[in-house]
Every structure is written in C-alpha cells, then in structure tokens.
Coordinates of C-alpha atoms in Angstrom, one line a residue:
X775 CA 13.8 123.9 83.8
X776 CA 16.0 121.5 81.9
X777 CA 14.5 120.8 78.5
X778 CA 14.9 117.4 76.8
X779 CA 17.3 117.0 73.9
X780 CA 14.6 116.4 71.3
X781 CA 12.8 119.6 72.3
X782 CA 16.0 121.6 72.1
X783 CA 16.5 120.1 68.6
X784 CA 13.0 121.0 67.5
X785 CA 13.3 124.5 68.9
X786 CA 16.5 125.1 67.0
X787 CA 14.9 123.9 63.8
X788 CA 11.8 126.1 64.2
X789 CA 13.9 129.2 65.2
X790 CA 16.2 128.8 62.2
X791 CA 19.3 128.0 64.3
X792 CA 19.6 124.6 62.6
X793 CA 20.5 124.0 59.0
X794 CA 17.0 124.1 57.7
X795 CA 13.6 125.2 59.1
X796 CA 11.3 122.3 60.0
X797 CA 8.4 121.8 57.6
X798 CA 4.9 122.7 58.8
X799 CA 3.0 120.0 60.7
X800 CA 0.0 118.2 59.2
X801 CA -1.7 118.0 62.6
X802 CA -1.1 119.7 65.9
X803 CA -2.8 118.9 69.2
X804 CA -2.3 121.5 71.9
X805 CA -3.7 122.7 75.2
X806 CA -4.0 119.4 77.0
X807 CA -1.9 116.7 78.6
X808 CA 0.3 114.6 76.3
X809 CA 1.5 111.4 78.0
X810 CA 4.4 110.5 75.7
X811 CA 5.4 107.4 77.6
X812 CA 6.4 106.2 81.0
X813 CA 8.9 108.5 82.7
X814 CA 8.6 111.3 80.2
X815 CA 7.9 114.9 81.4
X816 CA 4.5 116.4 81.5
X817 CA 3.7 118.0 78.1
X818 CA 0.8 119.9 76.6
X819 CA 1.2 119.6 72.8
X820 CA 2.3 117.4 69.9
X821 CA 2.9 118.0 66.2
X822 CA 2.7 115.4 63.5
X823 CA 4.0 115.3 59.9
X824 CA 4.3 112.6 57.2
X825 CA 2.7 110.1 59.5
X826 CA 5.2 110.5 62.4
X827 CA 5.7 112.6 65.5
X828 CA 7.6 115.8 64.7
X829 CA 7.7 117.3 68.2
X830 CA 6.2 117.1 71.7
X831 CA 6.5 119.8 74.3
X832 CA 4.6 122.9 75.4
X833 CA 2.2 124.8 73.2
X834 CA 4.9 127.3 72.5
X835 CA 7.4 124.5 71.6
X836 CA 5.2 123.3 68.7
X837 CA 3.7 126.6 67.7
X838 CA 6.3 127.3 65.1
X839 CA 5.3 124.1 63.3
X840 CA 1.8 125.4 62.5
X841 CA 1.4 126.4 58.9
X842 CA -1.4 127.4 56.6
X843 CA -2.4 123.7 56.0
X844 CA -2.0 122.5 59.5
X845 CA -5.0 121.1 61.2
X846 CA -5.0 122.3 64.8
X847 CA -7.0 120.6 67.6
X848 CA -7.6 122.4 70.9
X849 CA -7.5 119.6 73.5
X850 CA -9.2 121.7 76.2
X851 CA -7.3 119.8 78.9
X852 CA -7.9 116.3 77.4
X853 CA -5.4 113.5 77.6
X854 CA -3.3 112.2 74.7
X855 CA -1.7 108.8 74.9
X856 CA 0.0 106.5 72.4
X857 CA -2.3 104.3 70.4
X858 CA -3.2 101.1 72.2
X859 CA -1.5 98.0 70.8
X860 CA -3.5 94.9 71.6
X861 CA -1.0 92.1 71.9
X862 CA -3.5 89.2 71.5
X863 CA -6.6 89.4 69.3
X864 CA -8.8 87.0 67.3
X865 CA -9.7 89.9 65.0
X866 CA -11.9 88.3 62.3
X867 CA -13.7 86.2 64.9
X868 CA -14.4 89.3 66.9
X869 CA -15.7 91.0 63.7
X870 CA -17.9 88.0 62.9
X871 CA -19.1 88.2 66.5
X872 CA -20.3 91.7 65.9
X873 CA -22.3 90.5 63.0
X874 CA -23.7 87.4 64.8
X875 CA -25.8 86.7 67.9
X876 CA -24.4 88.1 71.1
X877 CA -24.8 85.6 73.9
X878 CA -22.1 87.0 76.3
X879 CA -24.5 88.5 78.7
X880 CA -27.4 86.1 78.3
X881 CA -28.2 85.7 82.0
X882 CA -29.8 82.2 81.9
X883 CA -30.7 79.3 79.6
X884 CA -34.0 80.9 78.7
X885 CA -32.4 84.1 77.4
X886 CA -29.7 82.1 75.7
X887 CA -32.3 80.2 73.7
X888 CA -34.4 83.3 73.0
X889 CA -31.5 85.1 71.5
X890 CA -30.5 82.2 69.3
X891 CA -34.0 81.7 68.0
X892 CA -34.4 85.4 67.2
X893 CA -31.2 85.4 65.3
X894 CA -32.0 82.3 63.4
X895 CA -35.2 83.9 62.2
X896 CA -33.2 86.5 60.4
X897 CA -31.1 84.0 58.4
X898 CA -31.8 82.0 55.3
X899 CA -32.3 78.2 56.0
X900 CA -29.1 76.3 56.1
X901 CA -27.0 79.2 57.3
X902 CA -24.6 78.3 60.0
X903 CA -24.9 80.2 63.3
X904 CA -21.4 80.8 64.8
X905 CA -19.6 82.8 67.4
X906 CA -22.0 83.7 70.2
X907 CA -19.5 83.8 73.1
X908 CA -21.8 82.4 75.8
X909 CA -20.8 82.0 79.5
X910 CA -22.6 79.4 81.6
X911 CA -20.7 80.6 84.6
X912 CA -23.1 83.6 84.6
X913 CA -26.1 81.3 84.9
X914 CA -27.6 80.3 88.3
X915 CA -27.4 76.7 87.3
X916 CA -23.7 76.8 86.1
X917 CA -24.8 73.9 83.8
X918 CA -23.4 73.5 80.3
X919 CA -26.0 74.0 77.6
X920 CA -27.0 71.0 75.4
X921 CA -28.2 70.5 71.9
X922 CA -31.6 69.6 73.2
X923 CA -31.9 73.1 74.6
X924 CA -31.4 74.8 71.2
X925 CA -32.8 72.2 68.7
X926 CA -36.4 73.5 68.9
X927 CA -35.3 77.0 67.7
X928 CA -32.8 75.9 65.1
X929 CA -34.4 73.1 63.1
X930 CA -33.2 74.6 59.8
X931 CA -29.9 76.2 60.9
X932 CA -26.7 74.2 61.9
X933 CA -25.3 75.8 65.0
X934 CA -21.9 75.8 66.6
X935 CA -21.6 78.6 69.1
X936 CA -18.5 79.0 71.2
X937 CA -18.0 79.7 74.9
X938 CA -16.4 83.1 75.3
X939 CA -13.0 81.5 75.9
X940 CA -13.1 79.7 72.6
X941 CA -12.1 76.4 74.2
X942 CA -15.5 74.8 74.0
X943 CA -18.6 75.1 71.8
X944 CA -22.1 73.9 71.5
X945 CA -23.4 72.1 68.4
X946 CA -27.1 71.4 67.7
X947 CA -28.3 68.1 66.4
X948 CA -28.3 69.3 62.8
X949 CA -24.6 70.3 63.0
X950 CA -23.8 66.9 64.4
X951 CA -25.5 65.2 61.5
X952 CA -23.7 67.3 59.0
X953 CA -20.4 66.6 60.7
X954 CA -21.1 62.8 60.9
X955 CA -20.7 62.7 64.7
X956 CA -22.5 59.9 66.6
X957 CA -22.1 58.2 69.9
X958 CA -19.4 56.0 68.3
X959 CA -17.2 59.0 67.5
X960 CA -14.1 58.9 69.6
X961 CA -12.5 61.7 71.5
X962 CA -9.5 63.1 69.7
X963 CA -6.2 63.5 71.5
X964 CA -6.3 66.9 73.3
X965 CA -10.1 67.1 73.1
X966 CA -13.3 65.9 74.7
X967 CA -16.8 65.2 73.4
X968 CA -19.0 65.7 76.4
X969 CA -21.6 62.9 76.7
X970 CA -24.7 62.2 78.7
X971 CA -25.2 59.2 80.9
X972 CA -26.2 57.1 78.0
X973 CA -23.1 57.9 76.0
X974 CA -24.8 60.3 73.5
X975 CA -23.0 63.6 72.7
X976 CA -24.6 66.5 74.5
X977 CA -23.4 68.9 71.8
X978 CA -20.5 70.3 73.9
X979 CA -17.0 69.9 72.3
X980 CA -13.9 70.9 74.1
X981 CA -10.6 72.1 72.6
X982 CA -9.3 69.7 69.9
X983 CA -12.7 68.0 69.7
X984 CA -14.1 71.2 68.2
X985 CA -12.2 70.3 65.0
X986 CA -14.7 67.4 64.4
X987 CA -17.4 70.0 63.8
X988 CA -15.3 72.8 62.3
X989 CA -14.3 70.6 59.4
X990 CA -18.0 70.4 58.3
X991 CA -18.4 74.2 58.3
X992 CA -17.9 76.0 54.9
X993 CA -15.2 78.6 54.9
X994 CA -16.6 82.2 54.9
X995 CA -16.5 84.0 51.6
X996 CA -14.0 86.7 50.9
X997 CA -16.8 89.3 51.1
X998 CA -17.9 87.9 54.5
X999 CA -14.3 88.2 55.8
X1000 CA -14.2 91.8 54.5
X1001 CA -17.5 92.6 56.3
X1002 CA -16.1 91.1 59.5
X1003 CA -12.9 93.0 59.3
X1004 CA -14.7 96.3 58.6
X1005 CA -16.9 95.8 61.6
X1006 CA -13.8 95.1 63.7
X1007 CA -11.9 98.1 62.4
X1008 CA -14.8 100.4 63.3
X1009 CA -14.8 99.0 66.8
X1010 CA -11.0 99.3 67.1
X1011 CA -11.1 103.0 66.0
X1012 CA -13.9 103.7 68.5
X1013 CA -11.9 102.4 71.5
X1014 CA -8.5 103.7 70.5
X1015 CA -6.8 100.4 69.3
X1016 CA -4.3 101.3 66.6
X1017 CA -2.3 98.0 66.3
X1018 CA -3.7 94.5 66.3
X1019 CA -1.6 91.5 67.0
X1020 CA -3.9 89.0 65.3
X1021 CA -4.5 85.3 65.6
X1022 CA -7.0 84.9 62.8
X1023 CA -7.8 82.5 59.9
X1024 CA -5.6 81.8 56.9
X1025 CA -7.5 84.5 54.9
X1026 CA -6.5 87.3 57.3
X1027 CA -3.5 88.5 55.3
X1028 CA -5.5 88.7 52.1
X1029 CA -8.3 90.4 53.8
X1030 CA -6.2 93.2 55.4
X1031 CA -4.3 93.7 52.1
X1032 CA -7.5 94.1 50.2
X1033 CA -8.8 96.7 52.7
X1034 CA -5.5 98.5 52.5
X1035 CA -5.7 98.6 48.7
X1036 CA -9.2 100.1 49.0
X1037 CA -8.0 102.7 51.4
X1038 CA -10.0 101.2 54.3
X1039 CA -7.3 100.1 56.7
X1040 CA -7.5 102.1 59.9
X1041 CA -5.2 100.0 62.2
X1042 CA -1.9 98.2 61.8
X1043 CA -1.7 94.4 61.9
X1044 CA 0.9 91.9 63.0
X1045 CA -0.6 88.7 61.6
X1046 CA 0.2 85.5 63.3
X1047 CA 0.1 82.0 61.7
X1048 CA -0.4 78.8 63.5
X1049 CA 2.5 76.3 63.8
X1050 CA 1.1 74.2 61.0
X1051 CA 2.2 77.0 58.6
X1052 CA 5.9 76.5 59.6
X1053 CA 7.0 74.4 56.7
X1054 CA 5.4 76.4 53.9
X1055 CA 6.5 79.7 55.4
X1056 CA 10.1 78.5 55.8
X1057 CA 10.2 76.9 52.4
X1058 CA 9.0 80.2 50.9
X1059 CA 11.6 82.2 52.9
X1060 CA 8.9 84.3 54.7
X1061 CA 10.3 85.3 58.1
X1062 CA 8.8 86.8 61.2
X1063 CA 8.6 90.6 60.6
X1064 CA 8.2 90.5 56.8
X1065 CA 6.0 93.4 55.7
X1066 CA 5.8 97.0 56.4
X1067 CA 4.5 99.4 59.1
X1068 CA 0.9 98.5 58.2
X1069 CA 0.9 94.7 57.8
X1070 CA 3.6 92.4 59.0
X1071 CA 3.9 88.6 59.6
X1072 CA 4.1 88.1 63.3
X1073 CA 4.7 85.1 65.5
X1074 CA 3.9 81.5 65.0
X1075 CA 1.2 80.3 67.4
X1076 CA 1.1 77.1 69.4
X1077 CA -1.7 76.0 71.8
X1078 CA -0.3 74.0 74.7
X1079 CA -3.5 73.6 76.8
X1080 CA -7.1 74.7 77.1
X1081 CA -8.8 77.2 79.4
X1082 CA -9.9 77.3 83.0
X1083 CA -13.4 78.2 82.1
X1084 CA -13.7 75.0 80.1
X1085 CA -11.7 73.0 82.7
X1086 CA -9.2 72.1 80.1
X1087 CA -6.2 74.3 81.2
X1088 CA -3.4 71.9 82.3
X1089 CA -2.5 71.9 86.0
X1090 CA -0.1 69.8 88.1
X1091 CA -3.0 69.0 90.5
X1092 CA -6.6 68.2 89.8
X1093 CA -9.3 70.9 89.6
X1094 CA -10.7 71.7 93.0
X1095 CA -14.3 71.6 91.7
X1096 CA -13.7 68.5 89.6
X1097 CA -11.0 66.2 91.0
X1098 CA -11.4 63.8 88.0
X1099 CA -9.4 66.1 85.7
X1100 CA -6.2 68.1 85.7
X1101 CA -7.0 69.6 82.2
X1102 CA -5.7 68.8 78.8
X1103 CA -2.3 69.0 77.0
X1104 CA -3.1 69.7 73.4
X1105 CA 0.3 68.3 72.3
X1106 CA 2.3 65.5 73.9
X1107 CA 5.3 67.0 75.7
X1108 CA 7.9 65.6 73.2
X1109 CA 5.8 67.0 70.3
X1110 CA 5.6 70.4 71.9
X1111 CA 9.3 70.5 72.5
X1112 CA 9.9 69.5 68.9
X1113 CA 7.6 72.1 67.4
X1114 CA 9.2 74.9 69.5
X1115 CA 12.8 73.7 68.7
X1116 CA 12.1 73.5 64.9
X1117 CA 10.3 76.8 64.6
X1118 CA 13.0 78.5 66.7
X1119 CA 15.7 77.0 64.6
X1120 CA 14.1 78.4 61.5
X1121 CA 14.2 81.9 63.1
X1122 CA 10.5 82.4 63.9
X1123 CA 9.2 84.2 66.9
X1124 CA 6.9 81.9 69.0
X1125 CA 3.7 82.7 70.9
X1126 CA 2.6 79.8 72.9
X1127 CA -0.8 79.7 74.7
X1128 CA -0.5 78.5 78.3
X1129 CA -3.0 78.9 81.0
X1130 CA -2.5 76.2 83.7
X1131 CA 0.6 76.0 85.9
X1132 CA 1.7 72.8 84.3
X1133 CA 1.3 74.2 80.8
X1134 CA 3.3 77.3 81.7
X1135 CA 6.1 75.2 83.2
X1136 CA 6.2 72.8 80.2
X1137 CA 6.4 75.7 77.7
X1138 CA 9.2 77.2 79.7
X1139 CA 11.0 73.9 79.5
X1140 CA 10.5 73.8 75.8
X1141 CA 11.8 77.4 75.4
X1142 CA 14.9 76.7 77.5
X1143 CA 15.8 73.6 75.5
X1144 CA 15.3 75.3 72.2
X1145 CA 17.4 78.3 73.2
X1146 CA 20.2 75.9 74.4
X1147 CA 20.0 73.9 71.1
X1148 CA 19.8 76.8 68.7
X1149 CA 22.1 79.4 70.2
X1150 CA 21.8 83.0 71.4
X1151 CA 19.6 85.5 69.5
X1152 CA 16.9 88.1 70.2
X1153 CA 14.1 85.6 69.9
X1154 CA 11.5 87.2 72.3
X1155 CA 9.6 84.0 73.2
X1156 CA 6.1 84.8 74.3
X1157 CA 3.7 82.9 76.6
X1158 CA 0.1 84.0 75.8
X1159 CA -2.1 84.4 78.9
X1160 CA 0.5 83.2 81.4
X1161 CA -2.5 82.9 83.6
X1162 CA -1.5 80.6 86.5
X1163 CA 2.3 80.6 87.1
X1164 CA 4.1 79.1 90.1
X1165 CA 6.4 81.5 92.0
X1166 CA 9.4 79.3 91.1
X1167 CA 8.7 79.8 87.4
X1168 CA 8.9 83.6 87.5
X1169 CA 12.6 83.5 87.7
X1170 CA 12.7 81.3 84.6
X1171 CA 10.5 83.8 82.7
X1172 CA 13.0 86.5 83.5
X1173 CA 16.2 84.5 82.9
X1174 CA 14.9 83.4 79.5
X1175 CA 13.5 86.8 78.6
X1176 CA 10.1 85.3 77.9
X1177 CA 7.4 87.9 77.4
X1178 CA 4.2 87.4 79.5
X1179 CA 1.4 88.4 77.1
X1180 CA -1.4 89.1 79.6
X1181 CA -5.0 90.1 79.2
X1182 CA -5.8 91.9 82.5
X1183 CA -9.6 92.0 81.9
X1184 CA -9.6 88.2 82.3
X1185 CA -8.9 88.7 86.0
X1186 CA -12.0 90.7 86.8
X1187 CA -14.2 88.4 84.7
X1188 CA -12.8 85.0 85.9
X1189 CA -12.5 86.0 89.6
X1190 CA -16.3 85.3 89.9
X1191 CA -15.5 81.5 89.8
X1192 CA -11.7 81.0 89.8
X1193 CA -11.3 80.2 93.4
X1194 CA -14.1 77.7 93.2
X1195 CA -12.4 76.0 90.3
X1196 CA -8.8 75.9 91.4
X1197 CA -8.8 76.8 95.1
X1198 CA -7.4 79.9 96.8
X1199 CA -3.7 78.8 96.8
X1200 CA -3.5 78.5 93.1
X1201 CA -5.7 81.5 92.6
X1202 CA -3.1 83.5 94.4
X1203 CA -0.7 82.6 91.6
X1204 CA -3.2 83.6 88.9
X1205 CA -3.8 86.7 86.8
X1206 CA -0.7 88.3 88.3
X1207 CA 0.8 91.6 87.2
X1208 CA 3.0 93.2 89.8
X1209 CA 4.7 89.8 90.4
X1210 CA 5.8 89.7 86.8
X1211 CA 7.0 93.3 86.5
X1212 CA 8.7 93.1 89.9
X1213 CA 10.6 90.0 88.6
X1214 CA 11.9 92.0 85.6
X1215 CA 9.7 90.0 83.1
X1216 CA 8.6 91.9 80.0
X1217 CA 4.8 92.2 79.9
X1218 CA 2.5 93.0 77.0
X1219 CA -1.2 93.8 77.4
X1220 CA -4.1 92.8 75.3
X1221 CA -7.7 91.6 75.4
X1222 CA -8.1 88.2 73.7
X1223 CA -11.0 89.7 71.8
X1224 CA -13.5 88.0 71.1
X1225 CA -13.0 86.5 74.6
X1226 CA -13.1 89.9 76.2
X1227 CA -14.3 93.2 74.8
X1228 CA -11.7 95.0 72.6
X1229 CA -12.0 98.1 74.7
X1230 CA -8.6 98.9 76.5
X1231 CA -10.4 100.8 79.2
X1232 CA -11.6 97.5 80.7
X1233 CA -8.0 96.2 80.9
X1234 CA -6.7 99.5 82.4
X1235 CA -9.4 99.4 85.0
X1236 CA -8.7 95.8 85.8
X1237 CA -5.0 96.3 86.2
X1238 CA -5.4 99.3 88.4
X1239 CA -8.3 98.1 90.6
X1240 CA -8.7 94.3 90.3
X1241 CA -12.4 94.9 91.0
X1242 CA -15.4 93.9 89.0
X1243 CA -16.8 96.7 86.7
X1244 CA -19.8 96.9 89.1
X1245 CA -17.4 97.2 92.0
X1246 CA -15.9 94.8 94.6
X1247 CA -14.4 93.1 96.2
X1248 CA -13.4 96.2 98.2
X1249 CA -9.8 97.0 97.6
X1250 CA -9.5 94.5 94.9
X1251 CA -9.0 90.7 94.5
X1252 CA -5.4 89.9 95.7
X1253 CA -4.8 93.7 95.7
X1254 CA -1.0 93.3 96.1
X1255 CA -1.0 92.5 92.3
X1256 CA -2.5 95.9 91.3
X1257 CA -0.3 98.3 89.3
X1258 CA -0.4 102.0 88.6
X1259 CA -2.3 103.6 85.7
X1260 CA 1.1 104.8 84.2
X1261 CA 2.4 101.2 84.4
X1262 CA -0.8 99.9 82.8
X1263 CA -0.6 102.4 80.0
X1264 CA 3.1 101.5 79.4
X1265 CA 2.4 97.8 79.1
X1266 CA -0.5 98.4 76.8
X1267 CA 1.7 100.6 74.5
X1268 CA 5.4 100.2 74.8
X1269 CA 5.2 96.7 76.3
X1270 CA 3.0 95.4 73.5
X1271 CA 5.3 97.1 70.9
X1272 CA 8.3 95.4 72.3
X1273 CA 6.5 92.0 72.1
X1274 CA 6.2 92.5 68.3
X1275 CA 9.7 93.8 67.8
X1276 CA 8.2 97.3 67.0
X1277 CA 9.5 99.4 70.0
X1278 CA 11.5 101.6 67.6
X1279 CA 8.3 102.7 65.9
X1280 CA 5.5 102.4 68.4
X1281 CA 4.6 102.6 72.0
X1282 CA 5.7 106.2 72.8
X1283 CA 5.0 109.6 71.3
X1284 CA 8.6 110.7 71.0
X1285 CA 9.8 112.5 67.8
X1286 CA 10.3 110.0 64.9
X1287 CA 7.8 107.5 66.2
X1288 CA 4.6 106.6 64.3
X1289 CA 1.9 109.1 64.9
X1290 CA -0.6 106.7 66.4
X1291 CA -2.4 108.2 69.4
X1292 CA -5.6 108.5 71.3
X1293 CA -7.4 111.4 72.9
X1294 CA -9.6 110.7 75.9
X1295 CA -12.4 113.0 76.7
X1296 CA -10.8 113.7 80.2
X1297 CA -7.5 113.3 81.8
X1298 CA -7.6 109.7 83.2
X1299 CA -4.8 110.5 85.7
X1300 CA -7.1 113.0 87.4
X1301 CA -10.1 110.8 87.7
X1302 CA -11.2 108.1 90.2
X1303 CA -10.4 104.7 88.8
X1304 CA -14.0 103.8 88.1
X1305 CA -14.2 106.7 85.7
X1306 CA -11.7 104.9 83.5
X1307 CA -14.5 102.7 82.4
X1308 CA -16.8 105.5 81.2
X1309 CA -14.4 108.1 79.9
X1310 CA -14.8 107.9 76.1
X1311 CA -12.2 108.1 73.4
X1312 CA -12.8 111.4 71.5
X1313 CA -10.2 111.0 68.8
X1314 CA -8.2 108.1 67.4
X1315 CA -5.2 109.0 65.1
X1316 CA -3.3 106.4 63.0
X1317 CA -0.3 107.5 61.0
X1318 CA -1.2 111.1 61.6
X1319 CA -4.8 110.7 60.2
X1320 CA -7.9 111.0 62.4
X1321 CA -9.7 107.7 61.9
X1322 CA -12.3 108.3 64.6
X1323 CA -13.8 111.5 65.8
X1324 CA -16.6 111.1 68.4
X1325 CA -17.9 114.5 67.9
X1326 CA -18.0 114.2 64.1
X1327 CA -17.9 110.5 63.2
X1328 CA -18.6 111.2 59.5
X1329 CA -15.3 113.2 59.3
X1330 CA -13.1 110.2 60.2
X1331 CA -10.7 109.3 57.3
X1332 CA -9.1 106.0 56.6
X1333 CA -5.4 105.7 57.1
X1334 CA -3.4 104.8 54.0

C-alpha cells in the first residue's frame, strides 16, 4: 500500500528519523472511520495538538503520539468527519427563536393561536412576541393569518411573528398602533402591506414593508443577545456545527466577542454585515476577513428579492398560482448594480440573496459588470439560495466563479407546494444540486436557520434523497439532481470553507488544519439514507476541545 506523504512525514517524526520527535497529542480518536475529506483514503485514527490536526492514518500511525496527558477516545467503529460549516445562518434570530414561541409545526390556525396565547401568558404585559416561524402552507386552508385571529389572545402584548422564510410577518392590532400604521400607510418600494377588501391592513407585511413595524420594536438588550447566542451555541454543538457564517444584527460582533472573553464561545463565526455598512466599514479600513480563526468579518449582504413561500421572489413570468404578480425586486436594477460595483471596488466579498430566476439573472448581470469595471481578483462572489436558476445561467455562474450558497433542506420542505406555485417547468430548474456541480460551479451548503433547522443531517438527507423526512416521493423529487453522501459532506465542509476564504484552515482533516470535527454514533456511509436523519452526533470537537459529548454532556468544555 502506498502511504500518503503526510503519513510518511508523521511516521518519520514519531520514529525519530526526523530532526525532532513530534510532541504528544492532546486528543487521539482511534478505532473508527475518519473521513478526512473527499478523495482521501480510508483512515481509522486522528491525533490533535495545539488546536490543529497533527496526524491522520491507522491506529498504529498515530499511536506514537499518545503521551501521558493525551485523552484517547475509542471510536468503536464510529464515523469522524470535519466539523460542519453552515454557510448561511441568521444565528441570533435562531437563538431568539429557541427562547420564543415555536409555530413551525403548528398544524392549523387553531393550534397557531393556542401556542401564541400560551406563550403570551408567560410574559410581562408590553413584551413583544417575535420570531415564531409559522408556515401557512402546512394548514389545510393555506390562508394567511390575520391580526383578528391573534388579537383576542394578545391584548397586552405587541406581536410581530415571522413566516419561516423571514420574508413576511404577522402583526397584531396593538403592534400596528405602536408602529402608527393605518389604512393610509403606503406600501414601501420592494414591500407589500396585505389589505382586506375594505383596504384595512390584515396584519401581514411582506419584505421591505416589514421595516414599518420593525422600527417600532425596541432593540434587544445586550443580555438578551447573549442569552440568544448561548442557546444557539448549545444547539450548534449538539448537531455538529463548528463554523457559522452569520447574517445577524449589528450587535452580533460585540455579542460573540463578549462570549469569547468569557470562555463561552464553542463555534467559529464569519460575521456578515448588510450593504448599508459599506461606507462606515470602508472609511474605518475594515476589510472582509479581518479578525482571527474564531471571529472574522465576512461578506457584505444584499437582498435582491423575496421568497417563493411569500410569493415575493422575482421571476420573469408570473406565479402559476397568482398570475397578478411576478414577485418583488427589493432594489431597482440600477441601484443593485451600483451597490455591487461600489462594494466590489472597495474590495469586499458580496453575498447576494436571489431566489427567483429573474433575481438570479439580474445578480449575475451585476456581478459581471462589476468584475469588468473593477478588474481581476479573487473576489468569490456568492449568490445566496440560488433557488431557481435557468439552464442558460449555469454557464455564467461557472464562468464568473460565482459560488452557489445552497440550503438543500429547502428542497424537501418547499416541494410540498413549489410546483403549485411556479409550475413544473420552473420547478425543474429549482433546488438543483447536481446541475451546479456538473457545471463546475463552486457550491456551499447551509441551512438558513431560523428558516430551517440548524441540524446538518436534514441537509445531507435532502441532498442524497430529495425525499420528505417522512418519505416520498419514491425515488426523490427530480431525482436526477441527487448527489452522493460524500459529495454532500464535501459541500458542507470544504465547499463552505472555500466560500469564506478559509479552505486552508477548515473543511478537511489533513495535518495542519483546524481540529474541528464531529463524531457520529454510527458510520453514515454504511446506513440506509433514512438513518442519516436519526443517527446522533456523539462528540463535537472545536479547536481540539470537546464542546459536546452526548454521553456526558456535563463534561463538554468551551473552546477558547
């Protein structure tokens, strides 16, 4: 058997043939299957020291690195993979969601109201009720909720709960009064106030119209942000997410830094800012990538359209189930192109949200014009979601090197209603995976948490099966877009690391890489795909420290 160069190097160091013996490892995992990355040989053990991978190979290969102080874990056949890098997260919103009412699986309007009322009774009067993440598409009526539905259970609590895609939200009458919204309030550009037949607001606000209510909501306190972040970090550790590429509020950087100073940070963060921050960041000389291996400034975010679930994603043709609309552009085309050009000229990475086929095409236009105007560099433009992309635009993705930042679990959630909303022809161009990779397009995986659960297992299962968690359709929805488990793991680790310019430190378990890894209770490669959903994470390791241990949760230590 031909041994890889890094194993030969480590063997030489351990045996004393090199210039100096290797120091003892801090942590050794052995006796299992170590998936070090796509295309790497099958390995059984890994050694970690000073927060990075020292060696991977057979149990014998790493045995010489075990010293008196080394913690040794017997894998007992379990699977080790690189830590999951979620390329698109609304982390603080997800954390606040864990602390708020959960409406995601409320099966009808009655349960929706019951849960809101029960939560309201736990809160002091005047406290805003937020998050929620409801989905009317799961109700038999498919009808949008109204303020009249929830007013009886929230007389003393202003309410603004979002649909799970974040592109529309429901306000109660008290929230409308506090925000000063009446029937005379006009729709903002890029937003819609849904109204009843008499012209009164129903309480539903879509996309930019949500700002009309948001501006009346007090900012959460620093302590509330810390509580939300702690809840999110516990969830991330439980499901094996070791890096978060985060679109959160302006307080996010301060929140994560405070947790790090207190020794509570158990995941790494690439923190995005919205495009409105371009001028102050540029004037302060704060570039993309500033920071260290724990907290970095990431991309600048632009929203180009809405979502399919809210019927605000921008398409060339009208919606099949509502021919009166083709969706919303959240910026006029000229403004979108200007924002992209100026941010790119200043050297920032851009991550632009685009769902509909028209939005994706317009963002590609803007990227192409900015690259032509500003000259060649390693810019790694990103389109977030890239949900419905025409075949003729795949070649442009590849030629421009645009990263498709995809959330595969959207597919198995939205396929319940996608064909009804946009028709089968456009659905064939939606939620694609194999078409992107076959075209040579770099792909990163994530969840869009709070929109979908943070759990990577759901995304792996979706990418491999394209079936609902409960099963079906048999063989998968547009099964030609399925990919292998190895490819799915690669896109969730190395692919996401590449999307944040971190592929030299993350995404594989080769020597020298950050020791961020996950141990599954069983070898996923040997299981039927449905078992991916139920095979738990046993250990999560960040920087060589165990931050989650399913068998001994109290023993988990914060990374520092």
